[in-house]
Tab-separated table of C-alpha atoms in Angstrom:
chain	number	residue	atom	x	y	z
A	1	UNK	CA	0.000	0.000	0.000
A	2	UNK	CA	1.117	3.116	-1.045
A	3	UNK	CA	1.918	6.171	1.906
A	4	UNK	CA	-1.181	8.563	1.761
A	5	UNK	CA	0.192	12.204	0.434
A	6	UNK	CA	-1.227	15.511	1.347
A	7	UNK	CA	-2.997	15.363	-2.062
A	8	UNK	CA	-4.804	12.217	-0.821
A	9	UNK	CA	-5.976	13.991	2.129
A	10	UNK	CA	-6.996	16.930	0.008
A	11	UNK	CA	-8.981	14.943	-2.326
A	12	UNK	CA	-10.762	12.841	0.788
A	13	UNK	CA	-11.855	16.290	2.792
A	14	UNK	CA	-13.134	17.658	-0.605
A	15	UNK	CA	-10.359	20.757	-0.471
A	16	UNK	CA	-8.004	22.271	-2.028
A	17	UNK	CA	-4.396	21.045	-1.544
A	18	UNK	CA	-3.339	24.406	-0.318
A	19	UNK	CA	-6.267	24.413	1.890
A	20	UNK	CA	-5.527	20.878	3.304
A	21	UNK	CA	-1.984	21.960	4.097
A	22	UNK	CA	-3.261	25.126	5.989
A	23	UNK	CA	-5.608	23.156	7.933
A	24	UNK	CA	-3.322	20.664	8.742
A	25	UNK	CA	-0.543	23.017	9.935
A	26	UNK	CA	-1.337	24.627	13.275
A	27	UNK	CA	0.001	27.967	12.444
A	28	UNK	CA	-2.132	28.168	9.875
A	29	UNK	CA	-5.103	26.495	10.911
A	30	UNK	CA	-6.772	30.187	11.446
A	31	UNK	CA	-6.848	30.778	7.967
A	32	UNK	CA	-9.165	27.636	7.479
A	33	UNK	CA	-12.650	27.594	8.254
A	34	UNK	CA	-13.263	25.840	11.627
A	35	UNK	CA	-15.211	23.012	10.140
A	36	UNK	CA	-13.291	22.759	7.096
A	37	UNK	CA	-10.345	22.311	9.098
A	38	UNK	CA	-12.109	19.317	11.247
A	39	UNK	CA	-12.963	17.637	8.173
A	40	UNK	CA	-9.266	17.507	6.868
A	41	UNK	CA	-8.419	16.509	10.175
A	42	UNK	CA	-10.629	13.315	10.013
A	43	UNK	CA	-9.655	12.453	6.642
A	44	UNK	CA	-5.882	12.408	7.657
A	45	UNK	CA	-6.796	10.350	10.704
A	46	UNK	CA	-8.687	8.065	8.160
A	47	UNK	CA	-5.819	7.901	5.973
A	48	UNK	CA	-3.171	7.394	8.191
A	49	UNK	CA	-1.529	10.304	6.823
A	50	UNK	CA	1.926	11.587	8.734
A	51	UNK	CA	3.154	15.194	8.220
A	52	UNK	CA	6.683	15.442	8.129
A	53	UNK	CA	7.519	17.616	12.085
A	54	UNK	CA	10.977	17.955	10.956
A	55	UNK	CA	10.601	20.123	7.774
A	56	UNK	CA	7.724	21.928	9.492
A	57	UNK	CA	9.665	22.241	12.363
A	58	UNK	CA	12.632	23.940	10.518
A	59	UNK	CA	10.050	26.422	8.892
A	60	UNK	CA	8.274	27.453	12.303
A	61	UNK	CA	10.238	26.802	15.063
A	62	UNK	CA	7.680	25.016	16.844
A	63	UNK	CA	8.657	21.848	18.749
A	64	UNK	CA	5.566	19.556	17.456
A	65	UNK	CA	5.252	17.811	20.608
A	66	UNK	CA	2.236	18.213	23.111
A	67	UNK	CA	2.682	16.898	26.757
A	68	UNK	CA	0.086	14.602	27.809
A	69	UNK	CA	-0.380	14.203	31.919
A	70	UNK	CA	-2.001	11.056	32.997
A	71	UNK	CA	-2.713	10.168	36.819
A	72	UNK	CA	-2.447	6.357	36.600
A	73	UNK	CA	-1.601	4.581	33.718
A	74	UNK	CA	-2.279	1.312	35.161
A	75	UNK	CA	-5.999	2.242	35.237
A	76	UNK	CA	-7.741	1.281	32.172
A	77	UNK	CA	-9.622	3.861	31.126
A	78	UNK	CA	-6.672	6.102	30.006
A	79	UNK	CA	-5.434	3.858	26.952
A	80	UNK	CA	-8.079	4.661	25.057
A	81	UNK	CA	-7.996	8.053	25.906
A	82	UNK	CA	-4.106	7.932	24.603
A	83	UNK	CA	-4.999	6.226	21.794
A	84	UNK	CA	-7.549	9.448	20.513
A	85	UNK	CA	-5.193	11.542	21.469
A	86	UNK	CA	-2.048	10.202	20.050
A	87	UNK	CA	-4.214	9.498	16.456
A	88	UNK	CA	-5.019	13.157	16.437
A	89	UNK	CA	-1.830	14.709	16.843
A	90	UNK	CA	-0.155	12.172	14.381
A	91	UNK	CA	-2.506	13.295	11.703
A	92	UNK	CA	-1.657	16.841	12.594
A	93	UNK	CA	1.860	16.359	12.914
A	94	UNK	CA	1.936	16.081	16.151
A	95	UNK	CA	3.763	13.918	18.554
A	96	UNK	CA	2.010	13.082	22.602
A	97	UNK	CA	4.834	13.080	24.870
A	98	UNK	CA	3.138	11.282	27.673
A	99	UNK	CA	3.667	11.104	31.418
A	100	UNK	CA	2.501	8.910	34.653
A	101	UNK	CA	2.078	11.584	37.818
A	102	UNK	CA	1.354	8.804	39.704
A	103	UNK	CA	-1.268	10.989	41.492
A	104	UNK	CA	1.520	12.259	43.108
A	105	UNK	CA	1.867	16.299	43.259
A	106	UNK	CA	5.809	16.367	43.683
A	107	UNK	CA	6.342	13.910	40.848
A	108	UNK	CA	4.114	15.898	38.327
A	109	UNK	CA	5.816	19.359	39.448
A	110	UNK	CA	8.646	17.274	38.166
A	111	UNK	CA	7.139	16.108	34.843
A	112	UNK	CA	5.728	19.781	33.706
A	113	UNK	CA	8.669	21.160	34.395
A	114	UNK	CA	10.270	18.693	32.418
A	115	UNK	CA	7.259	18.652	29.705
A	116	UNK	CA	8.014	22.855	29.207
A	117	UNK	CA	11.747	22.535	29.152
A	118	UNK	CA	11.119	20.636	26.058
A	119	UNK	CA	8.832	23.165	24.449
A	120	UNK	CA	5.687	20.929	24.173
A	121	UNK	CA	3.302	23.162	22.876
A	122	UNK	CA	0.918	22.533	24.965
A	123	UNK	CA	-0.864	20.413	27.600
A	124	UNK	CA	-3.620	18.029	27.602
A	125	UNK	CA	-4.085	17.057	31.150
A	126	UNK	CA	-6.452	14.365	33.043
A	127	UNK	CA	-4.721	14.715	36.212
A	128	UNK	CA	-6.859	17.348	37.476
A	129	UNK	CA	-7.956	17.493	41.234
A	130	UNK	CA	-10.316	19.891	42.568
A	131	UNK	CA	-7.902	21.724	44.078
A	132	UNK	CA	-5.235	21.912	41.731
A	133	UNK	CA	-2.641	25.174	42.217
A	134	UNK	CA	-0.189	23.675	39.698
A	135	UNK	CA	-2.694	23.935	37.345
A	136	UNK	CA	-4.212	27.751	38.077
A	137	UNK	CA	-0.730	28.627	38.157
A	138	UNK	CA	0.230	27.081	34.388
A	139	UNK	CA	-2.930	28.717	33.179
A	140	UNK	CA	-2.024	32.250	34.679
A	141	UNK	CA	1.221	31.692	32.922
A	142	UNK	CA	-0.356	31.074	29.451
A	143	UNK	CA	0.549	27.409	29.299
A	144	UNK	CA	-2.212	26.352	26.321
A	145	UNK	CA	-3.992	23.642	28.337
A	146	UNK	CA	-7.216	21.006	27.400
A	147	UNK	CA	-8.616	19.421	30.444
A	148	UNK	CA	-9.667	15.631	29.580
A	149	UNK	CA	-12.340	13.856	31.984
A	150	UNK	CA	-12.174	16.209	34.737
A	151	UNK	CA	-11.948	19.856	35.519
A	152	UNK	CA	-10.312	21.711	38.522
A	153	UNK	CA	-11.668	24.704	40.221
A	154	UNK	CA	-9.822	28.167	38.901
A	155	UNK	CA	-8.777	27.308	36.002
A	156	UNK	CA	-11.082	28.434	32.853
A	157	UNK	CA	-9.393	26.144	30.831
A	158	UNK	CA	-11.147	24.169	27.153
A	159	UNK	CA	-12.630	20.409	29.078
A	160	UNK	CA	-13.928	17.398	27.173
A	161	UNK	CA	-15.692	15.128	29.668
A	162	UNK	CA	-18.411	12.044	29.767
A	163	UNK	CA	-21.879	13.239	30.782
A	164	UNK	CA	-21.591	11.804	34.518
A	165	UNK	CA	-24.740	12.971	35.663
A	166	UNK	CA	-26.675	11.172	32.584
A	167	UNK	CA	-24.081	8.211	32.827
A	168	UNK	CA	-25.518	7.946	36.836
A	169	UNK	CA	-28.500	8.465	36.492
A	170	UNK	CA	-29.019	5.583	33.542
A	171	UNK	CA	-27.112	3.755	36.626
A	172	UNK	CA	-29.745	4.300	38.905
A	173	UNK	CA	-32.877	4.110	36.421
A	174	UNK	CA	-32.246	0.610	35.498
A	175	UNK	CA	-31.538	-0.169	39.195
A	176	UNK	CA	-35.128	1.022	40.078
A	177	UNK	CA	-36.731	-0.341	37.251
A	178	UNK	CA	-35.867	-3.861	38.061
A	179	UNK	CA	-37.450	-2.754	41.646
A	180	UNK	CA	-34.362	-1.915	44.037
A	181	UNK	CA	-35.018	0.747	46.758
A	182	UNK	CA	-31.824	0.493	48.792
A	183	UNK	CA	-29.070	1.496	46.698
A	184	UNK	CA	-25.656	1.924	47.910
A	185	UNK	CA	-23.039	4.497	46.376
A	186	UNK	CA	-19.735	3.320	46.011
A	187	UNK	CA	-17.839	7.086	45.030
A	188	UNK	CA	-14.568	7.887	43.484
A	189	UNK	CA	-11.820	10.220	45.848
A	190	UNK	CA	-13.574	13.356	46.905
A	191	UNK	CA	-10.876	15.596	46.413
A	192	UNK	CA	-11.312	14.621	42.346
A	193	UNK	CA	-13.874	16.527	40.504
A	194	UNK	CA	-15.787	13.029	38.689
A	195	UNK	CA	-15.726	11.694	42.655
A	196	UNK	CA	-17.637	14.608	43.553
A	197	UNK	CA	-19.635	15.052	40.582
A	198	UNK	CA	-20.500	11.468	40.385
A	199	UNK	CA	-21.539	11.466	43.990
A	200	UNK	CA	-23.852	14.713	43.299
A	201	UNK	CA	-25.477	13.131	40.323
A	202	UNK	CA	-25.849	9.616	42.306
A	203	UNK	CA	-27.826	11.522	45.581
A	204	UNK	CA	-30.224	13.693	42.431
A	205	UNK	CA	-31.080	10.486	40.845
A	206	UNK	CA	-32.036	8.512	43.815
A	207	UNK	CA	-34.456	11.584	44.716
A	208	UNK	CA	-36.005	11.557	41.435
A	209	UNK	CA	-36.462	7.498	41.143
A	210	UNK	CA	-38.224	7.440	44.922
A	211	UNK	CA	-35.532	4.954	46.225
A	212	UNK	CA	-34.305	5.306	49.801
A	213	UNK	CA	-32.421	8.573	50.679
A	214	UNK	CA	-30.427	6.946	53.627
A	215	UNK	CA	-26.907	8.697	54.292
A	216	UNK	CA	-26.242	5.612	55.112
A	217	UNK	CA	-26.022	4.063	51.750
A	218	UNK	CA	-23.018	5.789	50.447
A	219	UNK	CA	-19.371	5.311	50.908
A	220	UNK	CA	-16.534	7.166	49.498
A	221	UNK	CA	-13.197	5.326	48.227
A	222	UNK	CA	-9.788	6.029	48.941
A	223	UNK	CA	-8.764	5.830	45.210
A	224	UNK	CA	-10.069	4.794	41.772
A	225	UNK	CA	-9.009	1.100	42.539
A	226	UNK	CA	-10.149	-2.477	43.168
A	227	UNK	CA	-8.770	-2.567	46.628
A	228	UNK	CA	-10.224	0.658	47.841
A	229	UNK	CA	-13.174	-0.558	46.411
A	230	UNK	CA	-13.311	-4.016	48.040
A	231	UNK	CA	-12.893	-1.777	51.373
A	232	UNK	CA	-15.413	0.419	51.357
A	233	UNK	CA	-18.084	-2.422	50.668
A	234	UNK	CA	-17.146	-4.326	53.246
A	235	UNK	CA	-17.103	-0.871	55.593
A	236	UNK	CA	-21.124	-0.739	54.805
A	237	UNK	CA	-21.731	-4.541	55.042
A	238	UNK	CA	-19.544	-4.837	58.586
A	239	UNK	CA	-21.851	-1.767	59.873
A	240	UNK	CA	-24.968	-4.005	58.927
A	241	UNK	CA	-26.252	-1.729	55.998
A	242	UNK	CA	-29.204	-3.249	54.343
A	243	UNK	CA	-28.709	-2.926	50.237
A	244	UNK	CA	-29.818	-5.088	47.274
A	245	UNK	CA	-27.719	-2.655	44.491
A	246	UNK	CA	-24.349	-0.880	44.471
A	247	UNK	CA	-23.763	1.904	41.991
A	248	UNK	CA	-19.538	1.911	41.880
A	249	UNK	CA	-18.118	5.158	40.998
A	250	UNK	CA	-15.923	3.031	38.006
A	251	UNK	CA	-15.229	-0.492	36.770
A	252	UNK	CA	-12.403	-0.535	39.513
A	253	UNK	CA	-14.330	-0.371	42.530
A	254	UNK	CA	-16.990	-2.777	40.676
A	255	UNK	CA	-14.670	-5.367	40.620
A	256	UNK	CA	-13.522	-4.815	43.776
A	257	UNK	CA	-17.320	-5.364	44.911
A	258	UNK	CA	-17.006	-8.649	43.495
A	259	UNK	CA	-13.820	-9.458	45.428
A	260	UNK	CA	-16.321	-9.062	48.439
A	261	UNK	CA	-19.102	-11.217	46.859
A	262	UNK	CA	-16.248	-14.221	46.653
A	263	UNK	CA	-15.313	-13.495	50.026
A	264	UNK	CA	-18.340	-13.599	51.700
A	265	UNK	CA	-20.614	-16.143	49.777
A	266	UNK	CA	-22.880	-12.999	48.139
A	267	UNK	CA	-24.814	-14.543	45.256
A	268	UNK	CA	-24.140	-11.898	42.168
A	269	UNK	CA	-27.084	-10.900	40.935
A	270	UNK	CA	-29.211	-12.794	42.919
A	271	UNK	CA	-28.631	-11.543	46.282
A	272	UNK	CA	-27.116	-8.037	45.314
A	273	UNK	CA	-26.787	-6.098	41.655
A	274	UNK	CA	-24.327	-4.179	40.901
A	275	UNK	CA	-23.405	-0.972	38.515
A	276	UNK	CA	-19.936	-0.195	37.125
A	277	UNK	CA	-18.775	3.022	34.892
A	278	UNK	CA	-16.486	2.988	31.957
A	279	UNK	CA	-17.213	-0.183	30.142
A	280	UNK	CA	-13.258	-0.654	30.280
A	281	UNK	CA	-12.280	-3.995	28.303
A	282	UNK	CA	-13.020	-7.942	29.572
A	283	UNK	CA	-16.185	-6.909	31.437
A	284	UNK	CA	-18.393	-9.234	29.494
A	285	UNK	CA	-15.639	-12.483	30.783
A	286	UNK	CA	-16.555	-11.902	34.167
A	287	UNK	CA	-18.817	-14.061	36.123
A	288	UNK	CA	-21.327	-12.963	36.026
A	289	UNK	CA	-20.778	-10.069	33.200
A	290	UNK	CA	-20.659	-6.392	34.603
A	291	UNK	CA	-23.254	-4.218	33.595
A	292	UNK	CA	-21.770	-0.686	33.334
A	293	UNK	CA	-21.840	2.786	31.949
A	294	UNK	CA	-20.299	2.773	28.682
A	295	UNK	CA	-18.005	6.051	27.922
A	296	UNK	CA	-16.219	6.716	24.220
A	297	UNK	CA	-12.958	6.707	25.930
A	298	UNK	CA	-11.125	7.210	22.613
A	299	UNK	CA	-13.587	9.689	21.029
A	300	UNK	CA	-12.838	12.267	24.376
A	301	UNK	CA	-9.052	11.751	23.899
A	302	UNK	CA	-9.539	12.720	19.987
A	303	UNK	CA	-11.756	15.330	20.696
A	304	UNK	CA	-9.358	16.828	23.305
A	305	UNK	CA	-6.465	16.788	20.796
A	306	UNK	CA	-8.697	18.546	18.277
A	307	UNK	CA	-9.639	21.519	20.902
A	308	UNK	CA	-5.873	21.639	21.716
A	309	UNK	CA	-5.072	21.906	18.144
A	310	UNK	CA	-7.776	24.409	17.080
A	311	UNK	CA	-6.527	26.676	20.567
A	312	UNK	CA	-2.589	26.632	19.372
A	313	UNK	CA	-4.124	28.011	16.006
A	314	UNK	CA	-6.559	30.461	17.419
A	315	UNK	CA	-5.393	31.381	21.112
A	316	UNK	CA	-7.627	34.156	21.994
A	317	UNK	CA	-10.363	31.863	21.463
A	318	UNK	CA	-12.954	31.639	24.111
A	319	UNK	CA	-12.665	28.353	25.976
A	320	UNK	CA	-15.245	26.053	25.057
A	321	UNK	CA	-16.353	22.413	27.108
A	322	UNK	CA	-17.653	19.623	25.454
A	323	UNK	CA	-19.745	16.544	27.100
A	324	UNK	CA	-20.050	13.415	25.054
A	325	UNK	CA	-23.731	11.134	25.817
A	326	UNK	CA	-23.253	8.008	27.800
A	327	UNK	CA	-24.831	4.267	27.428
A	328	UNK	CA	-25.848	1.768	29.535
A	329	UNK	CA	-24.548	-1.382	28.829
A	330	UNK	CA	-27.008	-4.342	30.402
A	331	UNK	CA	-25.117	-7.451	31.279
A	332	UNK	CA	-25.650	-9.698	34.307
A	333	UNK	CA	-24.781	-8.398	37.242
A	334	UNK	CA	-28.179	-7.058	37.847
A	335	UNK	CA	-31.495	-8.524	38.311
A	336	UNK	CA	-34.405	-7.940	40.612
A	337	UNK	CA	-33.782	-7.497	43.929
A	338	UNK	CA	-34.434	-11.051	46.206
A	339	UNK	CA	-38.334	-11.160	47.393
């Protein structure tokens, strides 16, 4: 197969040549209507097309790199992200330099500083706590930033995120349709912005399905992990709780749920359903199958590459957020609650 040429690209978006090679070079993406510019994106993506950074690089004096900050790379749900992300930027000419801040604040002072002394770009970030001066600060300095997932407080920076609140509440719905009342909350870290928002959306839904509003019903977890979710189950179950359905904050603390089941003979989803978010990969081999909230991991991360993109061409630009719709995906960890 023969490598795709800018001509290729051209003829695929429907443009000019000279228009494709605007729109595909960030300092000249202005010139190029905004949509017009999308559109040539996508058909490079499509194409597998590669700019050449070094001769553009030469002309513009522009590193071509972006630094990408991710919190845990271990967790699931940011490979896909990557891969949008990375796919974007290649078809831009564009390279992701990516980093693990290990949700430690030290470590990524360490990595941005490293990240700017290279002359990325820009930043695409989904490290983002709630309180997040590292962050405010970059922004005050001009750093061009995309938040991915979540969003801290202070900085009025672009943000592509899931819906959470519709993602929860489809959660919830399909827990009260089958008939549960007593539904327990499993939530993410509350010093992270989906913990809290997650949390919010979780106590809204439960108000406007008529299921029990008990304080007692909802935990909060020490990180986005198996382990932390595994403990705060068996906090509510040791202080004698009464639940039929768990709504976990992600696919993490579902399966540490089912860590608990195993442990302590709890039929799944006989005895007790349960809820995951994400839809990260191998739910459907689990016994029994995790139903979950299904997110387009990969669409965010290329849709966050895009806004960075479009911002290094057009700076002044107002900043603009972006929520993609949620699923549910059924499988068979729920059921009707036991008469």
């Amino acid at each position: 197969m023969s490598t795709p040429t800018l001509r290729d690209v051209a003829v695929a978006a429907g443009v000019h040549a000279a228009t494709a090679s605007r729109a595909l070079n960030p300092a000249t993406r202005g010139l190029v209507n905004t949509e017009t510019a999308r559109r040539v994106i996508r058909a490079a993506e499509s194409l597998g097309y590669r700019p050449n950074p070094i001769a553009r690089g030469l002309k513009t004096a522009k590193s071509g790199t972006i630094g990408v900050l991710i919190p845990d790379l271990t967790n699931p749900l940011f490979p896909p992200i990557l891969r949008g992300i990375e796919r974007t930027l290649e078809a831009a000419g564009y390279s992701a330099l990516v980093v693990n801040t290990d949700n430690d604040q030290i470590r990524e002072q360490g990595l941005v500083d490293s990240l700017l002394s290279r002359q990325v770009e820009g930043l695409i970030v989904a490290t983002a706590r709630i309180d997040h001066p590292l962050l405010v600060q970059l922004h005050q300095q001009g750093v061009v930033m995309v938040m991915v997932n979540r969003r801290p407080d202070g900085v009025d920076a672009p943000a592509v995120a899931p819906d959470d609140p519709a993602g929860v509440y489809l959660a919830v719905q399909h827990l009260t349709a089958l008939g549960h009342r007593r539904i327990a909350h499993l939530g993410g870290p509350e010093t992270t912005s989906t913990g809290v928002a997650r949390a919010r959306a979780f106590r809204a839904a439960i108000r406007d399905h008529g299921a029990d509003e008990d304080p007692a019903l909802t935990a909060t977890c020490a990180s986005w992990s198996e382990e932390a979710g595994a403990d705060a189950l068996r906090g509510l179950l040791d202080a004698g709780t009464d639940f039929t359905a768990i709504v976990a904050g992600n696919d993490l603390i579902a399966l540490g749920c089912y860590d608990v089941f195993a442990e302590r003979d709890i039929a799944c989803p006989e005895r007790m359903s349960v809820v995951g978010f994400n839809d990260m990969p191998f739910l459907d081999k689990l016994r029994p199958p995790l139903t979950t909230v299904g997110i387009p991991n990969q669409d965010i991360g290329a849709e966050a590459a895009r806004m960075l993109l479009e911002l290094l061409a057009q700076p002044h630009r107002p900043p603009l957020s972006v929520q993609f719709p949620l699923k549910l995906v059924v499988r068979g960890s729920t059921a009707p609650p036991p008469a």
